[in-house]
PDB file of C-alpha atoms in Angstrom:
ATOM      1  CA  UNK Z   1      29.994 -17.869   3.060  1.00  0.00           C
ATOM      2  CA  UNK Z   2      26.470 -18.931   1.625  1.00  0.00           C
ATOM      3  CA  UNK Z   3      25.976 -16.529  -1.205  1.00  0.00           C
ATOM      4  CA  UNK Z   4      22.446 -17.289  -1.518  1.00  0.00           C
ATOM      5  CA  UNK Z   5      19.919 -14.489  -1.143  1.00  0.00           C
ATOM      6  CA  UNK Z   6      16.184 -15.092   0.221  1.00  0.00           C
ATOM      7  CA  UNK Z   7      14.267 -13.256  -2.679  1.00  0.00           C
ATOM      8  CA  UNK Z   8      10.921 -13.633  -1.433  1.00  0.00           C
ATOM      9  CA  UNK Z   9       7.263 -12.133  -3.567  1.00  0.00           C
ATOM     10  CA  UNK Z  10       6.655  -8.902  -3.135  1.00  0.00           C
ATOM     11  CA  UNK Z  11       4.231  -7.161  -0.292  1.00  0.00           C
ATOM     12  CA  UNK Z  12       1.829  -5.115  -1.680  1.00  0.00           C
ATOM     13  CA  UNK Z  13       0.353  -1.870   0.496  1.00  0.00           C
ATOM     14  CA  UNK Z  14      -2.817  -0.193  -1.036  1.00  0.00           C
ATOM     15  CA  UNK Z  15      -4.139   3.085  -0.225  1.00  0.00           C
ATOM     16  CA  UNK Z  16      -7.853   2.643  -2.011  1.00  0.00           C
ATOM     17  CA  UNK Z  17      -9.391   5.827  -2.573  1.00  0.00           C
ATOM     18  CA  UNK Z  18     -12.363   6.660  -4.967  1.00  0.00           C
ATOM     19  CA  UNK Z  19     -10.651   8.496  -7.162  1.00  0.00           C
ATOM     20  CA  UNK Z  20      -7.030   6.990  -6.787  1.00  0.00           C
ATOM     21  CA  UNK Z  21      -5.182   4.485  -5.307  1.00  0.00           C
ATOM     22  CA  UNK Z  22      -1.589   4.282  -3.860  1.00  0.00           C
ATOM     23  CA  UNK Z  23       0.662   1.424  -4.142  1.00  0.00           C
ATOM     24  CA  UNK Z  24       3.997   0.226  -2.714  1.00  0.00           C
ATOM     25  CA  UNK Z  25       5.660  -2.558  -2.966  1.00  0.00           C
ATOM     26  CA  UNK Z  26       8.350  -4.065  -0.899  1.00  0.00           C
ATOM     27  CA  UNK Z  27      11.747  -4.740  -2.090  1.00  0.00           C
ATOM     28  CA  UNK Z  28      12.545  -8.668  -2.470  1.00  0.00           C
ATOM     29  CA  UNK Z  29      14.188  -9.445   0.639  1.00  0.00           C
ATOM     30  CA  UNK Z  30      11.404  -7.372   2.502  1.00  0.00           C
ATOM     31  CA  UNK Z  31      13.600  -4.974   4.501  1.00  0.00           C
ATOM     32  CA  UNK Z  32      12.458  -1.646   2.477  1.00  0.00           C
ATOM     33  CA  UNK Z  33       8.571  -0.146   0.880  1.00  0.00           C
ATOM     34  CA  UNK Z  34       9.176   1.198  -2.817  1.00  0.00           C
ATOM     35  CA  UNK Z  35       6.501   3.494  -4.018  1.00  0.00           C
ATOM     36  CA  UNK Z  36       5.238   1.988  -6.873  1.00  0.00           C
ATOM     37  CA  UNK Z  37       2.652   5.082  -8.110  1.00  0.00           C
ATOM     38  CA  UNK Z  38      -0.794   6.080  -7.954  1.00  0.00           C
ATOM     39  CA  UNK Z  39      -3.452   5.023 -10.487  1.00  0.00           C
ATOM     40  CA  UNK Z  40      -6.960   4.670 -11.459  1.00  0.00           C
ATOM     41  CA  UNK Z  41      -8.758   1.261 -10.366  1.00  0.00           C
ATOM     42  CA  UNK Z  42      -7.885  -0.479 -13.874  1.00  0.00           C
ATOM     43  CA  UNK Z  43      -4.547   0.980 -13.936  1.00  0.00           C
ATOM     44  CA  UNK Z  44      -4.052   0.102 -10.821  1.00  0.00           C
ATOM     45  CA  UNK Z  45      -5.288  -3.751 -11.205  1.00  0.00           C
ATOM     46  CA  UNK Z  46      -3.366  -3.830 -14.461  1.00  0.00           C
ATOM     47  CA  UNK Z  47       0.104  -2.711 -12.807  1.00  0.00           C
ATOM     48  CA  UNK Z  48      -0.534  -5.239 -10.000  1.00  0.00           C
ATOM     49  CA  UNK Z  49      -0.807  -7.812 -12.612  1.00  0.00           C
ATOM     50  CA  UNK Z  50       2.695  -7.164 -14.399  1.00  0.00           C
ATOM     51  CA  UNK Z  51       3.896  -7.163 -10.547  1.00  0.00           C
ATOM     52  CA  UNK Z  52       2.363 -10.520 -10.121  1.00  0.00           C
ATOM     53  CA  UNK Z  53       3.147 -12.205 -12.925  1.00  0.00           C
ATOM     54  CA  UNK Z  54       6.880 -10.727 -12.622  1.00  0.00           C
ATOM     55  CA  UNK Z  55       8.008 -11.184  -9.164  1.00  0.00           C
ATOM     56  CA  UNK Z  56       4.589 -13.166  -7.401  1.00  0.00           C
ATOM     57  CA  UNK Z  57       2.707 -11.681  -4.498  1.00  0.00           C
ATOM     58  CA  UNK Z  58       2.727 -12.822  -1.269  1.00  0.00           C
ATOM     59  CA  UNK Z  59       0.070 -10.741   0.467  1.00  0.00           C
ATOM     60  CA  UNK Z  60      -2.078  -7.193   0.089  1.00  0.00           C
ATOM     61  CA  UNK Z  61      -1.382  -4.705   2.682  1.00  0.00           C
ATOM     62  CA  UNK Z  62      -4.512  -2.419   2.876  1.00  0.00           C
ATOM     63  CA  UNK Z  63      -5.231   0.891   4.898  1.00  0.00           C
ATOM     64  CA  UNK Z  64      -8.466   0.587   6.532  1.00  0.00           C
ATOM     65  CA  UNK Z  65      -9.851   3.644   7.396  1.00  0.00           C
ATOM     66  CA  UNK Z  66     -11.813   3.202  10.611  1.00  0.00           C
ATOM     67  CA  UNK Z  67     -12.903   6.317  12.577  1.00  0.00           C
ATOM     68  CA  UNK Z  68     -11.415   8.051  15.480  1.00  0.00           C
ATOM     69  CA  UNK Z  69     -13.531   5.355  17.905  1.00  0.00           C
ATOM     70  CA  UNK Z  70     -12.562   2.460  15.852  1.00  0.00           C
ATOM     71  CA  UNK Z  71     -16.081   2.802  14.237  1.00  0.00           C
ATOM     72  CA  UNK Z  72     -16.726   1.784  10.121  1.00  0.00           C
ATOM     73  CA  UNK Z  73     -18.280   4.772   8.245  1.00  0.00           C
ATOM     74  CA  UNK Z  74     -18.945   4.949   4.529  1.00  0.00           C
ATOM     75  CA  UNK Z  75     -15.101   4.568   3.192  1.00  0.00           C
ATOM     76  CA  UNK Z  76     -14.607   1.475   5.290  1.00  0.00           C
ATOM     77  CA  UNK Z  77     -17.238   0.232   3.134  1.00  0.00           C
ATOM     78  CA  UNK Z  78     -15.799   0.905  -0.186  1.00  0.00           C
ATOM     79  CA  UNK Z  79     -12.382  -0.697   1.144  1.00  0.00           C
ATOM     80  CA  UNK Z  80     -14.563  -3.755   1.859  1.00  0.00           C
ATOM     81  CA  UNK Z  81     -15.946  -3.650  -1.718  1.00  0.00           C
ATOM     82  CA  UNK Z  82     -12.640  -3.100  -2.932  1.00  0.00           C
ATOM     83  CA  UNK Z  83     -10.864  -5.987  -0.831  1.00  0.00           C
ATOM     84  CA  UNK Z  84     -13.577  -8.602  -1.729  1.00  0.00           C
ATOM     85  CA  UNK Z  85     -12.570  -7.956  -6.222  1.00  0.00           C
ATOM     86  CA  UNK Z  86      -8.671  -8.135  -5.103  1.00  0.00           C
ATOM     87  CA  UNK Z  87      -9.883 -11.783  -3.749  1.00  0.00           C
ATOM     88  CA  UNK Z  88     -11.808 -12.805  -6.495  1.00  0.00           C
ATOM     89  CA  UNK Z  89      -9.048 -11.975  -8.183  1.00  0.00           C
ATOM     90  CA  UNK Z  90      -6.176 -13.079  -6.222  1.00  0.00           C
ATOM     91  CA  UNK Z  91      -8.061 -15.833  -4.226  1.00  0.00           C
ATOM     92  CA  UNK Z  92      -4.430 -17.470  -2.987  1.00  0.00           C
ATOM     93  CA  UNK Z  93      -3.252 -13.768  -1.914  1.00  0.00           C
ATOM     94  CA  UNK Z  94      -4.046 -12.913   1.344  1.00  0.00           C
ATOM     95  CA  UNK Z  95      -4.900  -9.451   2.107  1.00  0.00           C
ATOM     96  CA  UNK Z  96      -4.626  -7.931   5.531  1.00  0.00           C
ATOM     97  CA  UNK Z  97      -6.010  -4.738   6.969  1.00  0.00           C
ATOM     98  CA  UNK Z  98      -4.139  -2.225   8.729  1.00  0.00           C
ATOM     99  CA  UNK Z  99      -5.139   1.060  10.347  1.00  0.00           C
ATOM    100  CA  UNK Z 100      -4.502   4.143   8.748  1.00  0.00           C
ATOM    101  CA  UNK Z 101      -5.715   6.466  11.102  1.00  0.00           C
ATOM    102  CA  UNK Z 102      -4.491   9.684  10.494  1.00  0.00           C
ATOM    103  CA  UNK Z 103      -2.613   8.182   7.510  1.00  0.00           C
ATOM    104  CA  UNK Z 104      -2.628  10.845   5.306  1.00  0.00           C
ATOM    105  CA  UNK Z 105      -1.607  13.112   7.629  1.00  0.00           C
ATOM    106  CA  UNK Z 106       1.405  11.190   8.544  1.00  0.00           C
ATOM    107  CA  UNK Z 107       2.494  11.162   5.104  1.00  0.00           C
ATOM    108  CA  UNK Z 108       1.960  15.116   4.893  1.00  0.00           C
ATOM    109  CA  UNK Z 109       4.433  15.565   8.080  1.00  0.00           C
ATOM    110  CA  UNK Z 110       6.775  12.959   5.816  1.00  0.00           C
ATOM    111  CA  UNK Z 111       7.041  15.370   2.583  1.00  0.00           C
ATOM    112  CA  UNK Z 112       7.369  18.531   4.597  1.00  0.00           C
ATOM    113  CA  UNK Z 113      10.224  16.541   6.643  1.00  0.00           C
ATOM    114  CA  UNK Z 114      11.868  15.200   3.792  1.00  0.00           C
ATOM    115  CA  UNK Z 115      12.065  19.260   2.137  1.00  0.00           C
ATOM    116  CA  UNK Z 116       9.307  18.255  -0.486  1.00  0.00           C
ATOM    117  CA  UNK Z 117       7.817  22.064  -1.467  1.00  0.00           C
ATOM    118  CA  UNK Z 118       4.390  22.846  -1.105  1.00  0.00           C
ATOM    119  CA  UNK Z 119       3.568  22.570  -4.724  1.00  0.00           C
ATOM    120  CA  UNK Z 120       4.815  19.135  -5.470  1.00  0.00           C
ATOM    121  CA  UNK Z 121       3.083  17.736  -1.862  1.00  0.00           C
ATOM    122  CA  UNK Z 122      -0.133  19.223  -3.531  1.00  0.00           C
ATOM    123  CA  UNK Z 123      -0.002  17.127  -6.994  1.00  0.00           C
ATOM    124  CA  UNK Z 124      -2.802  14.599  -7.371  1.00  0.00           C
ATOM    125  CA  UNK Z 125      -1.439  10.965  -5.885  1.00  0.00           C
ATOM    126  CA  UNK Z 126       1.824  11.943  -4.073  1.00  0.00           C
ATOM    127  CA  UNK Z 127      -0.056  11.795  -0.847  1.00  0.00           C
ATOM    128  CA  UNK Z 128      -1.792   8.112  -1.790  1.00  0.00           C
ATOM    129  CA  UNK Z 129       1.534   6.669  -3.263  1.00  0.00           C
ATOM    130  CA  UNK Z 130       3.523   8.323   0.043  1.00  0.00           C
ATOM    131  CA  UNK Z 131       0.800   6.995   2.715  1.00  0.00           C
ATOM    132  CA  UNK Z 132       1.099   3.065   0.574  1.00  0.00           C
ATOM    133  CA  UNK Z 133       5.037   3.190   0.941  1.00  0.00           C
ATOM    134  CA  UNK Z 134       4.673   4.112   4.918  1.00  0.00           C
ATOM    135  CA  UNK Z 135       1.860   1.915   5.411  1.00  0.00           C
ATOM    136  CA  UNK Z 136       3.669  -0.796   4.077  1.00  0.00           C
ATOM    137  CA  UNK Z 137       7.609  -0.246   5.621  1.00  0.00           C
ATOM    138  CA  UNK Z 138       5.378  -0.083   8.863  1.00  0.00           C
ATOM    139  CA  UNK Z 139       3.918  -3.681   8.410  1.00  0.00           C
ATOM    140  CA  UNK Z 140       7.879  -4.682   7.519  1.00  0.00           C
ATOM    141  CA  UNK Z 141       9.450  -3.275  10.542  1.00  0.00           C
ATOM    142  CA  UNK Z 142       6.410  -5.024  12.638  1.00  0.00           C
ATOM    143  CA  UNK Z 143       7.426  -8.803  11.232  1.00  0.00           C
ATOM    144  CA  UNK Z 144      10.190 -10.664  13.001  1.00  0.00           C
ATOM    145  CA  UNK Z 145      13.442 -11.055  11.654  1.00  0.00           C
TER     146      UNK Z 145
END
């Protein structure tokens, strides 16, 4: 038996807010999202740093907030912004877009589901940090195996 593993860079997901921003990553063999926290724009560009230099990146996963017609509006904007530093930055990174259309809400169903009381679904970040991890372990189950 071949006792070789395929550890592969880590997937980023990014939920880019303007006051915080959730990330997961995946786990090396990309079957499973890890919630990696919530932070501040140079928190969060400082932790993705130690994540790159540790383990490499092999693409951004962001939510892209487009409206309930599919139309841009001012956040979509901002998530533009946002994508075009993480490529100056990154510039052999790709970073790809994904809906997250009701998102946040998602995530809220999650915590309830998973017996998560009221007062710890209400602290600042658990919401961006949950909607990154299901954002991301979407894209995952999406890829062929």
């Amino acid at each position: 038996m071949d006792s070789t593993f395929n550890i592969k860079p880590r997937i980023l997901a990014v939920d880019y807010g303007t006051k915080r921003i959730g990330l997961a990553q995946s786990d090396p063999f990309w079957m499973f999202a890890q919630s990696v926290g919530t932070f501040d724009e140079a928190k969060f560009l400082s932790e993705v740093e130690k994540i790159f230099r540790l383990d490499g990146i092999e693409k951004f996963i962001v939510g892209y907030p487009l409206g309930d017609g599919g139309e841009t509006n001012r956040m979509t904007r901002l998530v533009d912004e946002f994508i075009a530093k993480l490529t100056v930055r990154y510039p052999a990174v790709p970073v790809e877009k994904t809906d997250e259309h009701s998102s946040s809400k998602n995530a809220m169903h999650f915590l309830v589901e998973q017996g998560v009381g009221k007062k710890k679904r209400q602290q600042k970040g658990r919401l961006d940090r949950t909607v990154a991890a299901m954002l991301l372990q979407a894209y995952l189950e999406s890829q062929p195996k």
